[in-house]
Coordinates of C-alpha atoms and ligand atoms in Angstrom, one line a residue:
Chain O
M12 CA -26.7 42.5 3.3
P13 CA -23.9 43.3 5.4
A14 CA -21.2 45.4 3.1
L15 CA -18.3 43.6 2.0
P16 CA -15.6 44.4 4.6
Y17 CA -18.1 42.7 6.9
V18 CA -18.4 39.5 4.6
A19 CA -14.4 39.1 4.0
N20 CA -13.9 39.5 8.1
A21 CA -15.9 36.9 8.5
V22 CA -14.6 34.8 5.4
I23 CA -10.9 35.0 7.4
S24 CA -12.2 34.5 10.7
G25 CA -14.2 31.7 9.3
T26 CA -11.2 30.4 7.7
L27 CA -8.7 30.5 10.7
T28 CA -11.2 29.1 12.9
G29 CA -11.8 26.3 10.2
I30 CA -8.2 25.0 10.5
V31 CA -8.0 24.9 14.1
Y32 CA -11.5 22.8 13.7
G33 CA -9.5 21.2 11.2
L34 CA -6.7 20.1 13.3
M35 CA -9.5 18.6 15.6
A36 CA -11.1 16.1 13.5
L37 CA -7.9 15.3 11.7
G38 CA -7.2 13.0 15.4
L39 CA -10.5 11.7 15.1
S40 CA -9.8 10.6 11.3
A41 CA -6.8 9.0 12.0
I42 CA -8.3 7.1 14.9
F43 CA -11.0 6.0 12.5
G44 CA -9.3 5.1 10.0
V45 CA -6.6 3.2 11.4
V46 CA -8.1 1.7 14.9
R47 CA -12.0 1.6 13.4
Q48 CA -12.8 3.1 16.5
V49 CA -15.0 6.2 16.5
N50 CA -13.3 8.4 19.1
F51 CA -16.5 9.9 21.0
A52 CA -14.9 10.9 23.9
H53 CA -12.8 13.3 21.1
G54 CA -14.6 16.5 22.4
E55 CA -14.1 15.7 26.2
L56 CA -10.5 15.2 25.3
M57 CA -10.3 18.7 23.7
T58 CA -12.2 19.8 27.0
L59 CA -9.9 18.3 29.3
A60 CA -7.0 20.3 27.4
M61 CA -9.0 23.3 27.0
Y62 CA -9.2 23.2 31.0
G63 CA -5.3 22.5 31.1
A64 CA -4.6 25.5 29.4
V65 CA -6.7 27.5 31.5
G66 CA -5.2 25.9 34.5
A67 CA -1.8 26.6 33.5
F68 CA -2.8 30.4 32.9
Q69 CA -4.2 30.7 35.7
G70 CA -1.8 29.0 38.5
L71 CA 1.6 29.3 36.0
A72 CA 1.0 32.3 34.0
L73 CA 1.6 30.1 31.3
D74 CA 0.7 31.3 27.7
P75 CA -1.7 28.8 26.1
F76 CA 1.0 28.5 23.2
L77 CA 3.7 27.4 25.0
T78 CA 0.7 25.2 27.1
M79 CA 0.4 23.5 23.8
I80 CA 4.0 22.0 23.7
A81 CA 3.1 20.1 27.0
A82 CA -0.1 19.4 26.4
A83 CA 0.5 17.7 23.1
M84 CA 3.2 15.7 24.7
V85 CA 0.9 14.7 28.0
F86 CA -1.8 13.9 25.8
G87 CA 0.2 11.7 23.5
V88 CA 1.4 9.8 26.2
F89 CA -1.8 9.6 27.6
G90 CA -3.6 8.5 24.3
Y91 CA -0.7 5.5 23.7
V92 CA -1.3 4.6 27.2
L93 CA -5.0 4.5 27.1
Q94 CA -5.0 2.9 23.8
R95 CA -2.5 0.1 24.5
G96 CA -3.0 -0.9 28.0
F97 CA -6.8 -0.4 27.8
L98 CA -8.7 -0.4 24.4
N99 CA -6.7 -2.9 22.5
R100 CA -8.4 -5.6 25.0
F101 CA -11.6 -4.6 22.9
I102 CA -10.5 -4.5 19.7
H103 CA -12.1 -8.0 18.7
R104 CA -15.7 -7.2 20.8
P105 CA -18.5 -6.3 19.0
E106 CA -19.0 -2.8 17.0
H107 CA -21.6 -1.6 19.4
L108 CA -19.8 -3.0 22.9
R109 CA -16.7 -0.8 21.6
M110 CA -19.1 2.1 20.9
L111 CA -20.3 2.2 24.4
L112 CA -16.9 1.9 26.0
M113 CA -16.0 4.9 24.1
I114 CA -18.9 6.8 25.0
A115 CA -18.6 5.7 28.9
L116 CA -15.5 7.3 28.2
A117 CA -16.3 10.7 27.0
I118 CA -19.3 11.0 29.8
I119 CA -16.6 9.6 32.6
I120 CA -14.1 13.0 31.5
G121 CA -17.1 15.1 30.9
N122 CA -18.5 14.6 34.3
G123 CA -15.2 14.7 36.2
L124 CA -14.4 17.8 34.6
L125 CA -18.1 19.3 35.7
L126 CA -16.8 18.2 39.4
A127 CA -13.8 19.4 39.1
F128 CA -14.1 23.2 37.9
G129 CA -17.9 23.6 38.3
P130 CA -20.3 24.4 35.7
D131 CA -19.1 28.3 35.1
A132 CA -17.6 29.0 31.9
R133 CA -14.0 29.6 32.3
S134 CA -11.5 31.5 29.8
V135 CA -7.9 32.5 29.2
Q136 CA -7.4 36.4 29.2
T137 CA -3.9 37.1 27.6
S138 CA -2.5 40.4 27.1
Y139 CA -3.1 40.2 23.3
Q140 CA -6.5 38.9 23.8
L141 CA -8.5 41.9 22.3
D142 CA -6.0 42.9 19.8
S143 CA -6.1 42.7 16.1
F144 CA -4.4 43.1 13.1
E145 CA -5.7 45.7 10.5
L146 CA -5.5 45.4 7.1
G147 CA -7.2 48.3 5.5
P148 CA -10.8 47.9 6.2
L149 CA -10.4 44.5 7.4
L150 CA -9.9 43.7 11.3
V151 CA -8.2 40.2 12.1
D152 CA -8.0 39.1 15.8
K153 CA -4.2 38.4 16.7
V154 CA -5.6 35.4 19.0
R155 CA -7.5 33.5 15.4
V156 CA -4.3 34.5 13.7
Y157 CA -2.1 32.8 16.1
A158 CA -4.6 29.5 16.6
A159 CA -4.4 29.2 13.1
I160 CA -0.6 28.9 12.9
A161 CA -0.4 26.4 15.4
A162 CA -2.6 24.5 13.8
V163 CA -1.0 25.0 10.4
V164 CA 2.5 23.6 12.1
A165 CA 0.8 20.6 14.0
T166 CA -1.0 19.6 10.7
A167 CA 2.5 19.8 8.8
L168 CA 4.3 17.6 11.1
L169 CA 1.7 15.6 11.5
A170 CA 1.4 14.8 7.7
A171 CA 5.4 14.6 7.7
F172 CA 5.3 12.1 10.5
F173 CA 2.7 10.1 8.2
R174 CA 5.1 10.6 5.0
L175 CA 8.4 10.4 5.9
T176 CA 9.1 8.2 8.9
L177 CA 8.7 3.8 8.9
T178 CA 6.4 4.2 12.1
G179 CA 3.8 6.7 10.1
K180 CA 4.1 4.8 6.5
A181 CA 3.1 1.5 9.0
I182 CA 0.3 3.5 10.6
R183 CA -1.1 4.4 6.7
A184 CA -0.3 0.4 6.1
C185 CA -2.6 -0.7 8.9
A186 CA -5.4 1.7 7.5
D187 CA -4.7 0.7 4.4
N188 CA -5.2 -3.0 4.9
P189 CA -5.6 -4.3 8.2
I190 CA -5.5 -7.8 7.3
G191 CA -1.9 -7.2 5.6
A192 CA -0.8 -5.4 8.3
R193 CA -0.8 -9.0 10.3
V194 CA 0.7 -11.0 7.6
A195 CA 3.9 -8.5 7.4
G196 CA 4.1 -9.1 11.1
L197 CA 3.5 -5.5 11.8
P198 CA 3.2 -4.5 15.5
V199 CA -0.1 -3.3 15.1
A200 CA -0.9 -2.7 19.3
H201 CA 2.0 -0.7 19.2
L202 CA 0.7 0.9 16.2
Y203 CA -3.2 1.7 17.4
A204 CA -1.6 3.3 20.4
V205 CA 0.7 5.6 18.9
T206 CA -2.3 6.7 16.3
F207 CA -4.6 7.2 19.5
G208 CA -1.5 9.2 21.2
L209 CA -1.3 11.3 17.9
G210 CA -5.1 11.9 17.7
A211 CA -5.0 12.7 21.4
A212 CA -2.1 15.3 20.6
S213 CA -3.6 17.1 17.6
V214 CA -7.2 17.3 19.6
A215 CA -4.6 18.9 22.7
V216 CA -3.1 21.3 20.3
A217 CA -6.5 22.3 18.7
G218 CA -8.0 22.6 22.3
C219 CA -4.7 25.2 23.8
A220 CA -6.0 27.0 20.3
M221 CA -9.6 26.9 20.9
V222 CA -9.3 28.3 24.3
Q223 CA -8.3 31.7 23.3
L224 CA -11.6 31.8 20.6
I225 CA -13.9 30.3 23.2
D226 CA -14.7 30.1 26.9
V227 CA -14.5 26.5 28.4
T228 CA -17.7 24.5 30.1
P229 CA -18.0 21.1 31.1
G230 CA -20.3 20.5 28.8
L231 CA -18.8 21.4 25.6
G232 CA -17.2 17.9 24.6
P233 CA -20.3 16.3 22.9
G234 CA -21.0 19.3 20.6
Y235 CA -17.6 19.2 19.1
T236 CA -17.2 15.2 19.2
L237 CA -20.4 16.1 16.6
L238 CA -18.6 18.7 15.0
A239 CA -15.2 16.6 14.1
F240 CA -17.6 13.8 13.2
V241 CA -19.4 16.3 10.7
I242 CA -16.2 17.6 9.2
V243 CA -14.5 14.0 8.8
I244 CA -17.6 13.2 6.8
V245 CA -17.8 16.3 4.7
G246 CA -13.8 16.0 4.0
G247 CA -13.8 12.5 3.2
L248 CA -13.5 9.5 5.7
G249 CA -10.1 8.7 5.9
S250 CA -8.3 11.5 3.7
M251 CA -6.1 14.0 5.7
V252 CA -6.6 16.3 3.2
G253 CA -10.5 16.1 3.5
A254 CA -10.7 16.7 7.2
L255 CA -8.7 20.2 6.8
L256 CA -10.9 21.1 3.9
G257 CA -13.9 20.1 6.0
G258 CA -12.5 22.2 8.5
L259 CA -12.7 25.1 6.1
A260 CA -15.7 24.4 5.1
I261 CA -17.6 24.5 8.2
G262 CA -15.8 27.2 9.9
V263 CA -16.4 29.6 6.9
S264 CA -20.1 28.4 6.4
E265 CA -20.7 29.0 10.4
A266 CA -19.0 32.5 10.6
L267 CA -20.8 33.3 7.2
A268 CA -24.1 32.2 8.9
G269 CA -23.3 34.1 12.4
L270 CA -23.2 37.2 10.0
L271 CA -25.9 36.8 7.7
I272 CA -28.2 34.6 9.6
T273 CA -27.9 34.9 13.0
P274 CA -25.3 33.8 15.2
S275 CA -27.5 30.8 16.9
A276 CA -27.9 29.6 13.3
K277 CA -24.7 28.7 13.4
S278 CA -24.9 24.7 13.6
M279 CA -28.2 24.6 11.5
V280 CA -26.1 25.9 9.0
S281 CA -23.0 23.3 8.9
F282 CA -25.6 20.5 9.4
G283 CA -27.4 21.7 6.4
L284 CA -24.2 21.5 4.6
L285 CA -23.9 18.2 6.0
V286 CA -27.0 16.9 4.8
V287 CA -26.7 18.5 1.0
L288 CA -23.4 17.0 0.5
L289 CA -24.4 13.4 1.8
L290 CA -26.9 13.9 -1.0
V291 CA -24.5 15.3 -3.8
R292 CA -21.4 13.9 -2.8
P293 CA -22.1 10.7 0.0
Q294 CA -18.1 10.0 -0.3
G295 CA -17.1 13.8 1.1
L296 CA -15.0 15.8 -0.5
M297 CA -11.9 14.1 -1.3
G298 CA -13.7 10.8 -1.5
P299 CA -12.8 7.2 0.1
G300 CA -9.1 5.9 -0.2
R301 CA -7.7 9.1 -0.9
R302 CA -5.4 10.5 1.8
Chain G
M16 CA 13.1 -25.6 12.0
L17 CA 9.3 -25.6 12.0
S18 CA 6.9 -28.7 13.7
V19 CA 3.5 -28.6 14.3
R20 CA 1.7 -31.1 16.4
D21 CA -2.0 -32.2 16.9
L22 CA -3.1 -28.8 15.8
D23 CA -7.1 -28.3 16.9
L24 CA -8.4 -24.8 15.2
Y25 CA -12.3 -23.5 15.5
Y26 CA -14.0 -21.1 13.9
G27 CA -17.0 -20.9 16.7
D28 CA -17.7 -24.6 16.8
A29 CA -16.8 -25.6 13.2
Q30 CA -13.6 -27.5 13.5
A31 CA -11.2 -26.1 10.6
L32 CA -8.1 -28.2 11.6
A33 CA -8.1 -31.7 13.6
G34 CA -4.4 -33.2 14.9
V35 CA -2.4 -31.6 12.5
S36 CA 0.8 -32.3 12.6
L37 CA 3.5 -31.4 10.0
D38 CA 7.4 -30.5 9.6
V39 CA 9.1 -28.4 8.0
P40 CA 13.2 -29.0 8.2
A41 CA 15.4 -27.0 7.8
G42 CA 16.3 -25.9 4.0
E43 CA 13.9 -27.9 2.6
L44 CA 10.6 -27.4 0.8
V45 CA 7.5 -28.9 1.7
A46 CA 4.3 -28.8 -0.1
L47 CA 0.8 -28.9 1.3
V48 CA -1.9 -29.8 -0.8
G49 CA -5.5 -30.3 -0.6
A50 CA -9.0 -29.3 -2.0
N51 CA -11.0 -26.0 -1.4
G52 CA -12.1 -25.7 2.1
A53 CA -9.5 -28.5 3.5
G54 CA -8.1 -25.9 5.8
K55 CA -4.5 -24.7 4.4
S56 CA -5.0 -21.2 4.7
S57 CA -6.3 -21.8 8.2
L58 CA -2.8 -24.0 8.9
I59 CA -0.6 -21.1 7.5
R60 CA -2.6 -18.6 9.9
A61 CA -2.7 -20.3 13.1
I62 CA 1.2 -20.6 12.2
A63 CA 1.5 -17.1 11.6
G64 CA -0.2 -16.5 14.9
M65 CA -3.3 -15.3 13.6
E66 CA -5.7 -17.6 14.6
L67 CA -5.6 -19.2 18.1
P68 CA -5.3 -23.0 18.1
R69 CA -7.9 -24.8 20.4
A70 CA -5.1 -27.4 21.3
G71 CA -1.4 -28.5 20.0
T72 CA 1.8 -26.9 19.5
I73 CA 3.9 -24.9 16.9
R74 CA 7.7 -24.8 17.6
F75 CA 10.0 -22.9 15.7
R76 CA 13.5 -23.5 15.8
D77 CA 13.0 -25.1 19.6
Q78 CA 10.6 -22.4 20.7
D79 CA 7.1 -22.6 21.4
V80 CA 5.3 -20.1 19.5
T81 CA 2.0 -21.5 19.8
G82 CA -0.3 -18.2 20.2
K83 CA 2.4 -15.9 19.9
D84 CA 1.3 -12.7 17.6
S85 CA 2.2 -12.4 14.2
H86 CA 4.8 -10.0 15.1
T87 CA 6.7 -12.3 17.4
T88 CA 6.3 -15.1 14.9
A89 CA 7.5 -12.7 12.2
N90 CA 10.6 -11.9 14.3
L91 CA 11.3 -15.2 14.8
G92 CA 11.9 -15.9 11.5
I93 CA 8.5 -16.8 9.9
G94 CA 7.3 -15.3 6.8
Q95 CA 4.0 -15.4 5.0
V96 CA 2.9 -14.9 1.4
A97 CA -1.0 -15.0 2.2
E98 CA -3.8 -15.8 0.0
G99 CA -4.5 -12.8 -2.0
R100 CA -1.2 -11.5 -1.6
Q101 CA -2.5 -8.7 1.0
V102 CA -0.1 -5.5 -0.6
F103 CA -0.8 -2.0 0.7
P104 CA -2.7 -0.7 -2.3
S105 CA -2.2 2.9 -1.4
L106 CA 1.6 2.8 -0.6
T107 CA 4.3 2.8 -3.0
V108 CA 6.1 -0.2 -3.7
E109 CA 9.1 1.5 -1.6
D110 CA 6.9 1.9 0.8
N111 CA 5.2 -1.5 0.8
L112 CA 8.8 -3.1 1.1
E113 CA 9.8 -0.9 4.0
V114 CA 7.3 -1.5 5.9
G115 CA 7.6 -5.0 5.6
A116 CA 10.9 -4.5 7.3
L117 CA 9.0 -2.6 10.5
L118 CA 10.9 -6.0 12.9
P119 CA 13.6 -5.6 14.7
R120 CA 15.0 -8.2 13.4
A121 CA 15.1 -6.5 9.9
R122 CA 14.8 -3.1 10.3
R123 CA 19.0 -2.2 10.4
K124 CA 19.7 -3.9 7.0
M125 CA 16.4 -2.4 5.4
K126 CA 18.6 -0.6 2.9
A127 CA 20.5 -3.6 1.8
T128 CA 17.7 -5.9 1.7
M129 CA 15.8 -4.0 -1.1
Q130 CA 18.7 -3.7 -3.0
E131 CA 18.5 -7.7 -3.0
V132 CA 15.0 -7.4 -3.6
F133 CA 15.4 -5.3 -6.4
A134 CA 17.8 -7.3 -8.1
L135 CA 15.4 -10.4 -7.6
F136 CA 12.5 -8.4 -8.8
P137 CA 13.7 -5.9 -11.2
R138 CA 10.5 -5.1 -12.3
L139 CA 9.6 -3.7 -8.7
A140 CA 12.4 -1.4 -8.9
E141 CA 11.0 0.0 -11.9
R142 CA 7.9 0.9 -10.2
R143 CA 9.0 1.8 -6.7
R144 CA 7.6 5.1 -7.1
Q145 CA 3.9 3.6 -8.6
T146 CA 1.2 2.8 -5.8
A147 CA 0.8 -1.1 -5.1
G148 CA -2.8 -1.0 -6.2
T149 CA -2.4 0.2 -9.6
M150 CA -0.2 -2.9 -10.6
S151 CA -0.8 -5.8 -12.3
G152 CA -1.8 -9.7 -10.0
G153 CA 1.7 -10.7 -11.1
E154 CA 3.6 -7.6 -10.0
Q155 CA 1.6 -7.4 -6.9
Q156 CA 2.6 -11.0 -6.1
M157 CA 6.3 -10.0 -6.4
L158 CA 5.7 -7.3 -3.9
A159 CA 4.2 -9.7 -1.9
I160 CA 7.0 -11.6 -1.6
G161 CA 9.3 -8.6 -1.6
R162 CA 7.9 -7.3 1.3
C163 CA 8.0 -11.0 3.1
L164 CA 11.8 -11.2 2.4
M165 CA 12.3 -7.5 3.6
G166 CA 11.5 -9.3 7.4
L167 CA 14.6 -11.6 6.1
P168 CA 12.5 -15.0 6.9
D169 CA 14.3 -18.0 7.8
L170 CA 10.7 -19.8 6.8
I171 CA 8.2 -18.9 4.1
M172 CA 5.0 -20.2 4.1
L173 CA 3.4 -18.9 0.9
D174 CA -0.7 -19.9 0.4
E175 CA -1.8 -20.0 -3.3
P176 CA 0.9 -17.6 -4.7
S177 CA 0.2 -18.4 -8.5
L178 CA -3.5 -17.7 -8.0
G179 CA -5.0 -15.8 -10.7
L180 CA -1.8 -15.4 -12.6
A181 CA -1.2 -15.9 -16.4
P182 CA 1.1 -19.4 -17.0
L183 CA 4.4 -17.3 -18.1
V184 CA 4.0 -15.4 -14.9
V185 CA 3.1 -18.7 -13.2
S186 CA 6.4 -20.5 -14.5
E187 CA 8.3 -17.2 -13.3
L188 CA 6.9 -17.5 -9.8
L189 CA 7.8 -20.9 -9.3
R190 CA 11.7 -20.7 -10.5
T191 CA 11.5 -17.8 -8.0
I192 CA 10.2 -20.1 -5.2
R193 CA 13.1 -22.4 -6.1
L194 CA 15.8 -19.9 -6.2
L195 CA 14.7 -18.8 -2.8
N196 CA 14.8 -22.0 -1.5
E197 CA 18.1 -23.6 -3.1
G198 CA 19.8 -20.4 -3.9
K199 CA 19.0 -18.5 -0.4
G200 CA 18.6 -21.6 1.8
I201 CA 15.2 -20.5 3.3
S202 CA 12.8 -23.3 3.9
I203 CA 9.4 -23.0 2.3
L204 CA 6.1 -24.3 3.2
L205 CA 3.9 -24.0 -0.5
V206 CA 0.4 -24.3 -0.6
E207 CA -0.3 -24.3 -4.4
Q208 CA -3.6 -25.1 -6.6
N209 CA -1.4 -26.1 -9.2
V210 CA -0.7 -29.2 -7.1
A211 CA 1.4 -31.2 -10.0
A212 CA 4.3 -28.4 -9.9
S213 CA 4.4 -28.1 -6.4
L214 CA 4.9 -31.8 -5.5
K215 CA 7.4 -31.8 -7.9
L216 CA 9.2 -29.3 -6.4
A217 CA 8.7 -30.6 -3.2
K218 CA 11.0 -33.0 -1.3
H219 CA 8.2 -33.9 1.4
A220 CA 4.6 -33.3 0.6
Y221 CA 1.1 -33.5 3.0
V222 CA -2.5 -33.8 1.8
L223 CA -5.2 -32.4 3.9
E224 CA -8.5 -33.3 3.9
N225 CA -11.2 -32.0 5.9
G226 CA -8.9 -30.4 8.7
R227 CA -6.9 -33.5 8.6
I228 CA -3.2 -35.0 7.2
V229 CA -3.9 -37.9 5.4
M230 CA -1.5 -38.9 3.5
Q231 CA 2.2 -37.7 3.2
G232 CA 5.2 -39.1 1.8
R233 CA 8.0 -37.6 -0.7
G234 CA 6.4 -35.2 -3.5
E235 CA 7.8 -37.5 -6.4
D236 CA 5.6 -40.5 -4.6
L237 CA 2.4 -38.6 -4.0
L238 CA 2.9 -37.3 -7.6
H239 CA 2.6 -40.8 -9.0
D240 CA -0.1 -42.2 -6.3
D241 CA -3.2 -42.7 -7.7
R242 CA -5.2 -41.6 -4.9
V243 CA -4.0 -38.1 -5.4
R244 CA -3.9 -38.5 -9.4
Q245 CA -7.7 -38.8 -9.0
A246 CA -8.2 -36.3 -6.3
Y247 CA -5.9 -33.8 -7.4
L248 CA -4.4 -34.0 -10.9
G249 CA -7.5 -35.3 -12.2
L250 CA -6.0 -38.4 -14.0
Ligands
ATP430 N1 -12.4 -16.4 9.4 C1 -13.1 -17.6 9.0 N2 -14.6 -18.0 10.0 C2 -15.0 -19.1 9.9 N3 -14.8 -19.7 9.2 C3 -14.0 -20.3 8.3 C4 -12.7 -18.9 8.3 N4 -11.8 -19.0 7.4 C5 -12.1 -20.4 6.9 N5 -12.8 -21.0 7.3 C6 -13.7 -22.4 7.3 O1 -12.7 -23.2 7.7 C7 -12.4 -23.9 6.8 C8 -11.2 -24.0 5.9 O2 -10.6 -22.7 5.3 P1 -9.3 -22.8 4.5 O3 -9.9 -21.2 4.2 O4 -8.4 -22.5 5.4 O5 -9.6 -23.6 3.7 P2 -8.5 -23.8 2.3 O6 -7.8 -24.9 2.4 O7 -7.4 -23.0 2.3 O8 -9.0 -23.3 1.2 P3 -9.0 -23.0 -0.2 O9 -8.4 -23.7 -1.0 O10 -10.6 -22.3 -0.6 O11 -8.1 -21.5 -0.2 C9 -13.4 -24.4 5.6 O12 -14.8 -24.8 5.7 C10 -13.5 -22.4 5.5 O13 -15.3 -21.9 5.2
MG431 MG1 -7.2 -21.3 0.9

């Protein structure tokens, strides 16, 4: 059994990473809840954003936390256009076709990245990369703290948008009752596109935060799509709070597994957690219908 | 105001509407009666742009709206109170109403329209912060009508609004519908299981059977027609 400070360190760093995971999963959750479409390209979009951050750092010496703002806007617009101009055409197609379409998109992005950047791992080396905050016996990585702060800000903005703006309320209405949305004459095609844009923007912000925590390779996508999926299920489908809690649960359990068992047991533990949860609380932490 | 001509609608190979023609003149209340599965809801959904007809035309205020989506038709002034109310259960009453004004024609007048809706349905004002799913059937029906009014419709199509409501609530609802028509001048297409009441309210009425209009005339006349009395009034 490692000494308590190590455990505390793992819990803190797991919590901070978990907040970023939560933001990433939030994008998937929103797209699924509103458009009823599993974004199988979610991890690939994050990877794309990570390469964007690496490129901006190497080419323009831009700090990833600044790139983040531009990335949110670019991915937001890209997501809107993708849904509005392309994916909306498939809304009424059978489920399996839509699924295949998203998988195709994921593979195209993943392969495109491999083609463009090669298989080698890339990373960003900021001047504060290895610095940490010391709190007594605790050492907390600065980048992890900044990443978590950025994720919290992005999440708060997203929550405010859904709570306070008319468009945000209308998007919640679509998720709540898709038939009702059409009865009320809501601009459904536009609202779906806004939702996909917001989902893509969140995962772009998460990517720009993640690039400081892990190296990026072209094959990162599928693992993170799956992780986002696990988080959403653990948290409870359709619940924003749930996605955040799910992110925290997975972040902390991964960190503890890395410390108490071995780093390669990370996935085993988070998927084990999923299986247990599916058994004891199938609706996830925050249950269905709540958001 | 609304004129439907020779409308055919299919679900796959099954025909739901066959050559339906119907008019709702400006400011009038028109009733549509018919047995279960006759195609009443299908007709309303087709007019609203939620189903795509195979043939025929739908014109509203001299515009061809055939095949236009429900956002477009709603923004032209075709409002709908759908079968089963279709409110947003996890949104508050206030948010349900606000969302109903998300049409270019209605958005800027949202605050004022909401005050009118609250004046019409004081119960909704009392419950404005409550989520719609926790309200009674009658209150949800008020909300469905209120949400429709938020879009400033010139025509409202109501699909069995009294279904599942207590008798006292039903008569209050019918009074409200009459008020919307006579007081506010909104044209109304009313589908009601309460056939006698709707024929009394209506100036003109249509009878739909198996997707076809089989009879039409003044509401008063249909009320005394033997076939109608037998088939729909159980007399
Ligand atoms: N979405 C659908 N898919 C396939 N068939 C449908 C669909 N909706 C309605 N139908 C069929 O079309 C016919 C007309 O249905 P519709 O709901 O329009 O009738 P209605 O007059 O509104 O009946 P009710 O009084 O029960 O509401 C019925 O035979 C029904 O089974
Ligand atoms: Mg019906």
